[in-house]
Each structure stands twice: as C-alpha cells, then as structure tokens.
Amino acid sequence: MITTVKYGELKNYINGEFIEHQGEFASVVSPIDGNLIAKVPLSSTQQLDNAVLKAKEAFAQWREITIKDRAQIFYKFKTLLEQNINELAEIVRDENGKTLEEAIASILKGIEVTEFACSIPQLTNGEVLEVSRGVECKLIKRPLGVVASITPFNFPLMVPLWTIPNAILLGNCMILKPSERVPVASGKIAELLKQAGLPDGVFNIVHGGSDIVEAICDHPDIAALSFVGSTKIAKIVYKRATSNNKRALCLGGAKNHLVVLPDANPDMTANNVAASMAGNAGQRCMAASVMVAVGDVDHIIEKLCIESKKFIPGDNLGPVITQESKLRIENYITEAERSGAKILLDGRNTVVAGKEKGFYVGPTVIDYVTPDMSVAKEEIFGPVLSIIRVNTLDEAIELENNSSYGNGAAIFTQSGGLANYFAERASAGMIGINVGVPVPREPFSFGGWNDSKFGVGDITGKSSIEFWTQPKKITTKWNPESRTGWMS
Ligand code: NAD
C-alpha cells in the first residue's frame, strides 16, 4: 500500500529558494492521530554557514532600503496572512494539534505583531538636539546585521511572527530555526514573504535540532538571536550566545499562578480559569497552572470543575505534542495523588474514538496540592490545574513569589484595592486582573521575569525596537567661524 505523507519532505529556505535536502531527516508526527505528516531536514552546520553567507550578502542591499519602503512589504505580508489564514490554521492544527479556532487565534496574534511592525517607521524617527550653538547631535537606529530566531513547538506560526516582522522591517536579515516538531508552517511564511516582495536572502529557514542552535550561538556572522522555549535550554542558549558577544533575548518556561479571592465573580472566574488551564491543551507559557484559593472559594471550585468538563478531548480540546508528553503529564497527576492531593477531575488514560493513536490528556483539576509537590513547582505543560489553599492574600503572594518563574500571574476579585495590591507585589512580567491569560495586546510588549526570561527587554512591542537595532549618534557642525564652547 502506498501512503502519502501530507506535507512530504521539507526543505531549507535559503536565498529565496527551497533547497532539496541531501542529508538526514527526522519524522514529523501529528499529535492528533500519531500519523507521519512530514520529514524535516536535520541540517548540517555547512548548510547554516551557507544561509548566513547569503543573509550577509542580502544585508548589504536590505539596509540601504528606507524603512518606509521596507514597511510596504509588511503591509502586503499582513494582507497575505489574512487571505491565507485558513490554510495556515490547518497546518498549525495538523502539526501542533491545536483546534482550528485556537490556530486561527494564534495567527491573529501574529498578524497583530505584523501590524505593529508596520507602525515602526512612525516610532523610529530618531532624535535631534542643538547641543551647542551651531552644533547638532542626532541619534538614529541602525540594524544589527544577520540575526537568528529559534522557536518552540507550541505556537508554530505565532512565535516566529513575534520576531520576523519587527527584526526584518528594522533592516536585519534573519535565519529562522523552527522547532523540529512543528517545522511545516514556517515554509508558508517564507512563501508569503516572497509573494509580498521581500528580496531573496533577507529571510531564511534552516531546519534542525540542538546542533544547529549551538552553531547559531557560535557563528561569528550572527549578531543577535532570540530564543523561545524551555527554561533549561533558554539558559544554555543565553550563556553560549552572550559568551560569544552576541546580543540575546531568551524566553523560557512558566508556572503561572491565578489567585482567587472569595469575592470573585463565580461564573466569570470559573470560566476564565478553566479556559486558561485547558485552552491550547495547556501548552501555553501563559496557561493557568496553579490556582491559589484564598479562604472559602468552594463554590467557585465547584463551578470550575463544571466549566473544565466542557473541554472535550478530540473536540474543543486538542492533544499534547507527543506520547512522551502525555506520559510525563499523567505521571505528574499520579504522583500528586500518591502524595495526598485530591483529583477532582481526572484526564489520565484519555482515548478519543477514531483517534486512538492521538496524544490526548483530558482536563484535570487537582485539589489540596501542597507547595512541596512537583505539580506545585514544575512546569507541566498540559491541561492540569493544581489548587493550593491558603488563608490570606499575603500568603498567596508569597507562594507566587516563591516560584522561580515569573511569566504571568492573575487575581480574580471585585476589589480594586486588593487587585492593585496584588499587581504591585506579584513577581511576574504580565499580570491579569480578572483575566486568565494576561497576554498584553500590541503595542504592550510580551515578556516575563525571573527564570521565564534571560536578557533585557521584551520580545514584542517598543522594546523589541531597541533589541533589534543599535543606536548611532552623529554630531554635526557646519559653521566653522562660530565659537561653540567645548564642542568647537
Ligand atoms: P525546547 O526548549 O525543547 O525547544 C525550543 C527550541 O530549542 C527548539 O527549536 C529546539 O530545537 C531547540 N533545542 C532543544 N533542545 C536543545 C538543546 N539541548 N540545545 C540547543 N537547542 C535546543 O522547548 P519546546 O518544548 O519546543 O517548547 C515548550 C517550552 O517553551 C515550554 O517550556 C514553554 O513554556 C516555553 N515557551 C515559552 C514562551 C515564553 O514566551 N516565555 C512562549 C512559548 C513557549
């Protein structure tokens, strides 16, 4: 029997062309049904070198194009993303397992960042001041050169789009190294960028695993990199890249705490917390992982379980990325149960009819978790919520502050004063007040604190402009006769 692989053998994209890969490939399996959907090249470091060389050549011309003209390409790119959103969402669903609605929402966020990029010319008009009579100082922002973006499995299009429009529009040329588990969607980005008029060599894709990431960190002609992935690897990449004098911004994992006070609106809170925990199968760095129940909130926990049950595996709840992830997540639940926690809703051993080989975990709610348990401390990255009970808001804040991570944190209450008290004291980069997934909309930038981020600034928004450029200061004097103080 001849079976066709839906997306076939993928290719690297270098200098505007998809290049047939001669070396080894790895399998790409859809988490929905365990079927092989593509083969991804495991590139050699020579292939990376070639991509960097072409990007470096392209940079010489790309930097000469005015930022307003570069922006025109991204206006077209944004329209193309919108026109192709259904096809893009289907790819994201196939390789990552998101539902189509989730895939579309993630692409809309990518489109929003592209819109922000198109506004960058209005934000980078520089600064000028007459610093002494007849003497002017001017500051302009210039690109860094060839840069790299290394991305994780959980958002195959959105995370690459956090970096591609801003970095390229600001005049850099880019090498994208997508997650080898979800490498298909990036090829479509390359096609659409070319269709939008991006010159060859400005955007390139080199597929592969850790050896390509290491080679990116070491490459003398790559000036800067952004990384999004687990904390363990983010730390390694940050250290290696910065020890090679590269600029690096590395976003890591998370353990987000949602604090629920007794005065919280029960329906809205239950609905928000459940959606934050189970949406995208819990594979979001902004997902609710711990609910900190302050005082008596049993009536909200009851509703939370009802809301969580509305996430049906194989219907509005997608699979987790691999069989290993499924087993790892189930082990966390079993360990919590053995340690004395109470499983209110159990997602273990979930099998979806017709998709028996898919990697599904049902929504899981675990009550009476204590801070020493692994489910309370470690990133689980699945649709699992641990409830820790405390007596006061200060105890809740202390618990949140004790986490080594610091991506998102939220509070549910009707008291503005208590909400502000929490927002000031929570040790996280993105705070929600009655918002379960407090991802800032553009132009407010995305980025956490503590072990959720290594490097200065955020990955989107205005601070990304600083990351992807270097300031140049020009001092000018055209009137040689005048005395201009110490500048003369
Ligand atoms: P990962 O760290 O395993 O992989 C990320 C990238 O690093 C991939 O491109 C991969 O090929 C590469 N990589 C893997 N092992 C490596 C190694 N030993 N050396 C060098 N490179 C290596 O992450 P993942 O499993 O793909 O993604 C999930 C993680 O990403 C979660 O921890 C999640 O919280 C995090 N994440 C964080 C954010 C954020 O904004 N903070 C956003 C999305 C995902």
mmCIF file of N, CA and C in Angstrom, residues 26 39-40 47 63 72 90 119 136 143 147 197 201 203 212 230 285 295 327 351 363 371 413 438 444 476:
data_model
loop_
_atom_site.group_PDB
_atom_site.id
_atom_site.type_symbol
_atom_site.label_atom_id
_atom_site.label_comp_id
_atom_site.label_asym_id
_atom_site.label_seq_id
_atom_site.Cartn_x
_atom_site.Cartn_y
_atom_site.Cartn_z
ATOM 1 N N ALA A 26 14.307 13.917 10.028
ATOM 2 C CA ALA A 26 13.585 13.386 11.202
ATOM 3 C C ALA A 26 12.093 13.362 10.856
ATOM 4 N N LYS A 39 8.637 15.065 6.760
ATOM 5 C CA LYS A 39 10.021 14.747 7.160
ATOM 6 C C LYS A 39 10.759 16.075 7.208
ATOM 7 N N VAL A 40 11.498 16.303 8.294
ATOM 8 C CA VAL A 40 12.184 17.588 8.440
ATOM 9 C C VAL A 40 13.696 17.387 8.300
ATOM 10 N N GLN A 47 25.311 23.880 6.014
ATOM 11 C CA GLN A 47 24.097 24.475 5.443
ATOM 12 C C GLN A 47 23.739 25.775 6.177
ATOM 13 N N ARG A 63 19.772 46.891 3.963
ATOM 14 C CA ARG A 63 19.968 48.022 4.878
ATOM 15 C C ARG A 63 19.869 49.354 4.143
ATOM 16 N N GLN A 72 6.331 48.782 3.450
ATOM 17 C CA GLN A 72 5.338 48.462 2.405
ATOM 18 C C GLN A 72 5.235 46.959 2.184
ATOM 19 N N GLU A 90 -4.844 25.326 9.233
ATOM 20 C CA GLU A 90 -4.902 23.869 9.032
ATOM 21 C C GLU A 90 -3.523 23.237 9.274
ATOM 22 N N SER A 119 3.967 49.959 11.953
ATOM 23 C CA SER A 119 3.960 51.292 12.571
ATOM 24 C C SER A 119 5.360 51.712 13.033
ATOM 25 N N GLU A 136 24.853 70.126 16.308
ATOM 26 C CA GLU A 136 23.662 69.300 16.438
ATOM 27 C C GLU A 136 24.048 67.858 16.750
ATOM 28 N N PRO A 143 20.254 48.721 11.936
ATOM 29 C CA PRO A 143 20.123 47.267 12.157
ATOM 30 C C PRO A 143 21.433 46.649 12.614
ATOM 31 N N VAL A 147 20.641 38.144 11.963
ATOM 32 C CA VAL A 147 20.148 37.749 13.290
ATOM 33 C C VAL A 147 19.428 36.404 13.156
ATOM 34 N N GLY A 197 7.068 40.493 -1.682
ATOM 35 C CA GLY A 197 8.130 41.288 -2.307
ATOM 36 C C GLY A 197 9.417 41.354 -1.521
ATOM 37 N N GLY A 201 17.191 36.190 0.324
ATOM 38 C CA GLY A 201 18.292 36.201 1.296
ATOM 39 C C GLY A 201 17.979 36.955 2.577
ATOM 40 N N PHE A 203 15.222 36.667 4.411
ATOM 41 C CA PHE A 203 14.644 35.704 5.364
ATOM 42 C C PHE A 203 15.026 34.296 4.913
ATOM 43 N N ILE A 212 22.214 22.702 15.432
ATOM 44 C CA ILE A 212 22.089 23.944 14.645
ATOM 45 C C ILE A 212 21.959 25.138 15.593
ATOM 46 N N SER A 230 12.015 26.157 26.486
ATOM 47 C CA SER A 230 12.031 25.807 27.912
ATOM 48 C C SER A 230 13.131 26.589 28.638
ATOM 49 N N CYS A 285 2.721 29.158 27.450
ATOM 50 C CA CYS A 285 3.548 29.665 28.540
ATOM 51 C C CYS A 285 2.758 30.636 29.408
ATOM 52 N N GLY A 295 -9.032 31.481 51.265
ATOM 53 C CA GLY A 295 -10.248 31.352 52.088
ATOM 54 C C GLY A 295 -11.228 30.374 51.463
ATOM 55 N N LEU A 327 2.612 10.923 28.716
ATOM 56 C CA LEU A 327 3.023 10.081 29.852
ATOM 57 C C LEU A 327 3.595 10.926 30.985
ATOM 58 N N VAL A 351 -8.752 8.357 25.756
ATOM 59 C CA VAL A 351 -8.655 7.830 24.389
ATOM 60 C C VAL A 351 -9.813 8.433 23.600
ATOM 61 N N PRO A 363 -9.020 17.327 30.653
ATOM 62 C CA PRO A 363 -8.833 18.385 31.650
ATOM 63 C C PRO A 363 -8.736 17.774 33.045
ATOM 64 N N PRO A 371 2.637 23.077 48.567
ATOM 65 C CA PRO A 371 3.705 23.733 47.805
ATOM 66 C C PRO A 371 4.927 22.859 47.541
ATOM 67 N N THR A 413 -11.002 39.021 41.652
ATOM 68 C CA THR A 413 -11.625 39.701 42.791
ATOM 69 C C THR A 413 -12.497 40.827 42.258
ATOM 70 N N PRO A 438 -3.253 36.686 30.689
ATOM 71 C CA PRO A 438 -2.967 38.122 30.526
ATOM 72 C C PRO A 438 -1.858 38.429 29.527
ATOM 73 N N PHE A 444 1.730 46.823 23.718
ATOM 74 C CA PHE A 444 2.289 46.456 25.024
ATOM 75 C C PHE A 444 3.051 45.153 24.822
ATOM 76 N N THR A 476 27.186 67.128 14.415
ATOM 77 C CA THR A 476 27.422 67.885 13.179
ATOM 78 C C THR A 476 27.636 69.365 13.472
#
